[in-house]
Amino acid sequence: MSSKTVFTTGEAAKICKVSQQTIIRCFDSGQLKGFRVPGSRFRRIPRESLYVFMKENNIPTDALESGKHKILVVDDNQDLVDLLVAALNNDGHFETRYVNNGFDAGMTVQEYKPDLIILDVMLPDINGKDVCVKVRNDKSLADVKIVCVSGEVEQDRIGELKAAGANEFVPKPFVVEDLIKLVSRLLDIETFI
């Protein structure tokens, strides 16, 4: 997969984990170098300029370097984890990490700062709803998308999960390709499937 060399303000905002308005302000003030598309108001930021801007502002550059969206898979079913991780990595848009319990999920979310979490609701040590609440209560994780998966959740519990901060709920068993399409949609990734 070829790495992008020029980014829109929206793409730059996602990579830097700031609002698009922040990127536009920095662009317009000259802090972030780039160019306007001739005959339009659209701003474009070359990769090198974005890299320099991120370094100057102490923004981790790993998202820019890999160009991939970070996914954290949290599930105690190792066979399912292996299947999901392989499918996500094969897609080319994602880099993945996985953990098998809620405690490790909490530690890894803080350190890895994923773009999206695929979260099993029935973990051995903590309820998935509690993980949603913890993520949503952390301002530094405000943009993290959460997809809850489970084979044993009643309809009213799905509402509770969404109220706790889950973006989507997918019942098990599911088709892995459909889950990847959902993940791509939540992260605004163009898919050609």
Tab-separated table of C-alpha atoms in Angstrom:
chain	number	residue	atom	x	y	z
A	1	MET	CA	0.000	0.000	0.000
A	2	SER	CA	1.474	3.354	-0.976
A	3	SER	CA	1.737	6.022	1.693
A	4	LYS	CA	-0.176	9.240	1.179
A	5	THR	CA	1.968	12.254	0.382
A	6	VAL	CA	-0.664	15.010	0.712
A	7	PHE	CA	-3.459	15.285	3.282
A	8	THR	CA	-6.714	17.202	3.600
A	9	THR	CA	-7.284	19.220	6.784
A	10	GLY	CA	-9.699	16.508	7.964
A	11	GLU	CA	-7.123	13.761	7.450
A	12	ALA	CA	-4.436	15.841	9.173
A	13	ALA	CA	-6.793	16.440	12.110
A	14	LYS	CA	-7.395	12.701	12.526
A	15	ILE	CA	-3.693	11.910	12.358
A	16	CYS	CA	-2.873	14.613	14.932
A	17	LYS	CA	-5.965	13.764	17.032
A	18	VAL	CA	-7.112	17.393	17.081
A	19	SER	CA	-10.147	19.132	15.602
A	20	GLN	CA	-10.235	20.100	11.945
A	21	GLN	CA	-10.682	23.737	13.071
A	22	THR	CA	-7.357	23.543	14.940
A	23	ILE	CA	-5.600	22.346	11.778
A	24	ILE	CA	-7.256	25.107	9.701
A	25	ARG	CA	-6.220	27.765	12.273
A	26	CYS	CA	-2.627	26.490	12.275
A	27	PHE	CA	-2.621	26.407	8.459
A	28	ASP	CA	-4.052	29.932	8.138
A	29	SER	CA	-1.595	31.333	10.714
A	30	GLY	CA	1.371	29.767	8.909
A	31	GLN	CA	2.279	27.332	11.723
A	32	LEU	CA	1.386	24.441	9.416
A	33	LYS	CA	2.795	24.737	5.911
A	34	GLY	CA	0.766	23.676	2.916
A	35	PHE	CA	-0.990	24.986	-0.162
A	36	ARG	CA	-4.458	25.737	-1.458
A	37	VAL	CA	-5.902	23.816	-4.360
A	38	PRO	CA	-5.908	26.284	-7.284
A	39	GLY	CA	-9.340	27.781	-7.902
A	40	SER	CA	-10.782	26.542	-4.604
A	41	ARG	CA	-10.668	27.202	-0.890
A	42	PHE	CA	-9.390	23.687	-0.121
A	43	ARG	CA	-6.189	23.402	1.878
A	44	ARG	CA	-3.685	20.581	1.366
A	45	ILE	CA	-0.813	19.622	3.642
A	46	PRO	CA	2.238	17.740	2.338
A	47	ARG	CA	3.426	14.795	4.469
A	48	GLU	CA	6.782	16.486	5.252
A	49	SER	CA	5.039	19.654	6.507
A	50	LEU	CA	2.668	17.639	8.674
A	51	TYR	CA	5.585	15.656	10.099
A	52	VAL	CA	7.481	18.854	11.009
A	53	PHE	CA	4.329	20.348	12.568
A	54	MET	CA	3.757	17.196	14.651
A	55	LYS	CA	7.369	17.145	15.869
A	56	GLU	CA	7.289	20.861	16.780
A	57	ASN	CA	4.097	20.366	18.792
A	58	ASN	CA	5.110	17.099	20.484
A	59	ILE	CA	2.372	15.124	18.716
A	60	PRO	CA	3.283	11.419	18.357
A	61	THR	CA	4.103	10.747	14.704
A	62	ASP	CA	3.361	7.006	14.688
A	63	ALA	CA	-0.037	7.480	12.973
A	64	LEU	CA	1.643	9.460	10.202
A	65	GLU	CA	4.520	7.030	9.865
A	66	SER	CA	2.360	3.942	9.490
A	67	GLY	CA	-0.542	5.704	7.791
A	68	LYS	CA	-2.753	3.052	9.355
A	69	HIS	CA	-5.648	3.262	11.784
A	70	LYS	CA	-4.960	1.684	15.158
A	71	ILE	CA	-7.431	-0.979	16.264
A	72	LEU	CA	-7.526	-2.614	19.695
A	73	VAL	CA	-9.330	-5.964	19.843
A	74	VAL	CA	-10.537	-6.918	23.340
A	75	ASP	CA	-11.909	-10.456	23.553
A	76	ASP	CA	-11.203	-13.541	25.689
A	77	ASN	CA	-11.869	-15.918	22.754
A	78	GLN	CA	-8.350	-16.297	21.310
A	79	ASP	CA	-9.585	-18.019	18.124
A	80	LEU	CA	-11.827	-15.045	17.348
A	81	VAL	CA	-9.025	-12.604	18.233
A	82	ASP	CA	-6.647	-14.391	15.841
A	83	LEU	CA	-9.259	-14.333	13.077
A	84	LEU	CA	-10.026	-10.616	13.554
A	85	VAL	CA	-6.387	-9.544	13.841
A	86	ALA	CA	-5.456	-11.474	10.688
A	87	ALA	CA	-8.401	-10.024	8.724
A	88	LEU	CA	-7.710	-6.444	9.891
A	89	ASN	CA	-3.983	-6.699	9.160
A	90	ASN	CA	-4.662	-8.212	5.718
A	91	ASP	CA	-6.986	-5.309	4.888
A	92	GLY	CA	-4.005	-2.922	4.795
A	93	HIS	CA	-5.756	0.035	6.459
A	94	PHE	CA	-5.148	-1.110	10.020
A	95	GLU	CA	-2.540	-1.978	12.575
A	96	THR	CA	-3.823	-4.016	15.481
A	97	ARG	CA	-3.158	-4.963	19.053
A	98	TYR	CA	-5.216	-7.279	21.179
A	99	VAL	CA	-5.781	-8.118	24.829
A	100	ASN	CA	-7.910	-10.798	26.467
A	101	ASN	CA	-9.363	-9.007	29.520
A	102	GLY	CA	-10.664	-5.683	30.762
A	103	PHE	CA	-7.678	-4.870	32.973
A	104	ASP	CA	-5.233	-5.169	30.067
A	105	ALA	CA	-7.696	-3.240	27.883
A	106	GLY	CA	-7.554	-0.289	30.284
A	107	MET	CA	-3.754	-0.276	30.323
A	108	THR	CA	-3.399	-0.731	26.556
A	109	VAL	CA	-5.970	1.954	25.634
A	110	GLN	CA	-3.960	4.515	27.632
A	111	GLU	CA	-0.636	3.593	26.054
A	112	TYR	CA	-1.701	2.647	22.487
A	113	LYS	CA	-4.404	5.338	21.975
A	114	PRO	CA	-6.340	3.317	19.375
A	115	ASP	CA	-8.663	4.877	16.821
A	116	LEU	CA	-11.212	2.134	17.437
A	117	ILE	CA	-11.830	-0.637	19.971
A	118	ILE	CA	-13.591	-3.900	19.099
A	119	LEU	CA	-14.844	-4.855	22.547
A	120	ASP	CA	-16.331	-8.127	23.730
A	121	VAL	CA	-19.071	-7.264	26.202
A	122	MET	CA	-18.631	-10.441	28.282
A	123	LEU	CA	-15.052	-10.295	29.572
A	124	PRO	CA	-13.864	-12.530	32.418
A	125	ASP	CA	-12.931	-9.661	34.745
A	126	ILE	CA	-15.093	-6.656	33.788
A	127	ASN	CA	-18.314	-5.859	31.963
A	128	GLY	CA	-17.838	-4.265	28.522
A	129	LYS	CA	-20.201	-1.486	29.575
A	130	ASP	CA	-17.727	-0.498	32.324
A	131	VAL	CA	-14.914	-0.360	29.748
A	132	CYS	CA	-17.073	1.967	27.587
A	133	VAL	CA	-17.686	4.251	30.579
A	134	LYS	CA	-13.964	4.370	31.471
A	135	VAL	CA	-12.979	5.244	27.886
A	136	ARG	CA	-15.691	7.923	27.583
A	137	ASN	CA	-14.674	9.495	30.912
A	138	ASP	CA	-11.114	10.033	29.633
A	139	LYS	CA	-11.001	13.283	27.614
A	140	SER	CA	-7.830	12.179	25.785
A	141	LEU	CA	-9.827	9.272	24.316
A	142	ALA	CA	-12.826	11.341	23.184
A	143	ASP	CA	-12.481	10.393	19.505
A	144	VAL	CA	-12.020	6.647	20.066
A	145	LYS	CA	-14.794	4.645	18.398
A	146	ILE	CA	-16.127	1.574	20.248
A	147	VAL	CA	-17.773	-1.423	18.573
A	148	CYS	CA	-19.220	-3.851	21.127
A	149	VAL	CA	-19.604	-7.509	20.155
A	150	SER	CA	-21.385	-10.263	22.050
A	151	GLY	CA	-23.388	-13.410	21.602
A	152	GLU	CA	-25.423	-12.986	24.790
A	153	VAL	CA	-26.955	-9.524	25.044
A	154	GLU	CA	-30.656	-8.710	25.227
A	155	GLN	CA	-32.054	-5.793	23.242
A	156	ASP	CA	-32.392	-3.493	26.299
A	157	ARG	CA	-28.737	-4.069	27.224
A	158	ILE	CA	-27.694	-2.849	23.746
A	159	GLY	CA	-29.290	0.517	24.596
A	160	GLU	CA	-27.329	0.567	27.864
A	161	LEU	CA	-24.068	-0.083	25.984
A	162	LYS	CA	-24.772	2.751	23.550
A	163	ALA	CA	-25.689	5.046	26.458
A	164	ALA	CA	-22.355	4.095	28.063
A	165	GLY	CA	-20.501	5.196	24.924
A	166	ALA	CA	-20.509	2.341	22.410
A	167	ASN	CA	-20.840	3.564	18.816
A	168	GLU	CA	-22.183	0.266	17.469
A	169	PHE	CA	-23.222	-3.194	18.631
A	170	VAL	CA	-22.613	-6.342	16.555
A	171	PRO	CA	-24.107	-9.668	17.647
A	172	LYS	CA	-21.959	-12.807	17.512
A	173	PRO	CA	-21.560	-14.739	15.342
A	174	PHE	CA	-20.808	-12.145	12.664
A	175	VAL	CA	-19.229	-12.068	9.223
A	176	VAL	CA	-15.705	-10.667	9.622
A	177	GLU	CA	-15.906	-8.769	6.313
A	178	ASP	CA	-19.086	-7.035	7.514
A	179	LEU	CA	-17.356	-6.015	10.748
A	180	ILE	CA	-14.420	-4.592	8.771
A	181	LYS	CA	-16.866	-2.611	6.598
A	182	LEU	CA	-18.454	-1.219	9.773
A	183	VAL	CA	-15.041	-0.324	11.220
A	184	SER	CA	-14.082	1.361	7.944
A	185	ARG	CA	-17.320	3.367	7.936
A	186	LEU	CA	-16.818	4.521	11.526
A	187	LEU	CA	-13.262	5.648	10.686
A	188	ASP	CA	-14.260	7.273	7.362
A	189	ILE	CA	-12.086	4.896	5.327
A	190	GLU	CA	-13.013	4.417	1.693
A	191	THR	CA	-13.550	0.755	0.934
A	192	PHE	CA	-13.763	-0.938	-2.407
A	193	ILE	CA	-15.373	-4.171	-1.191
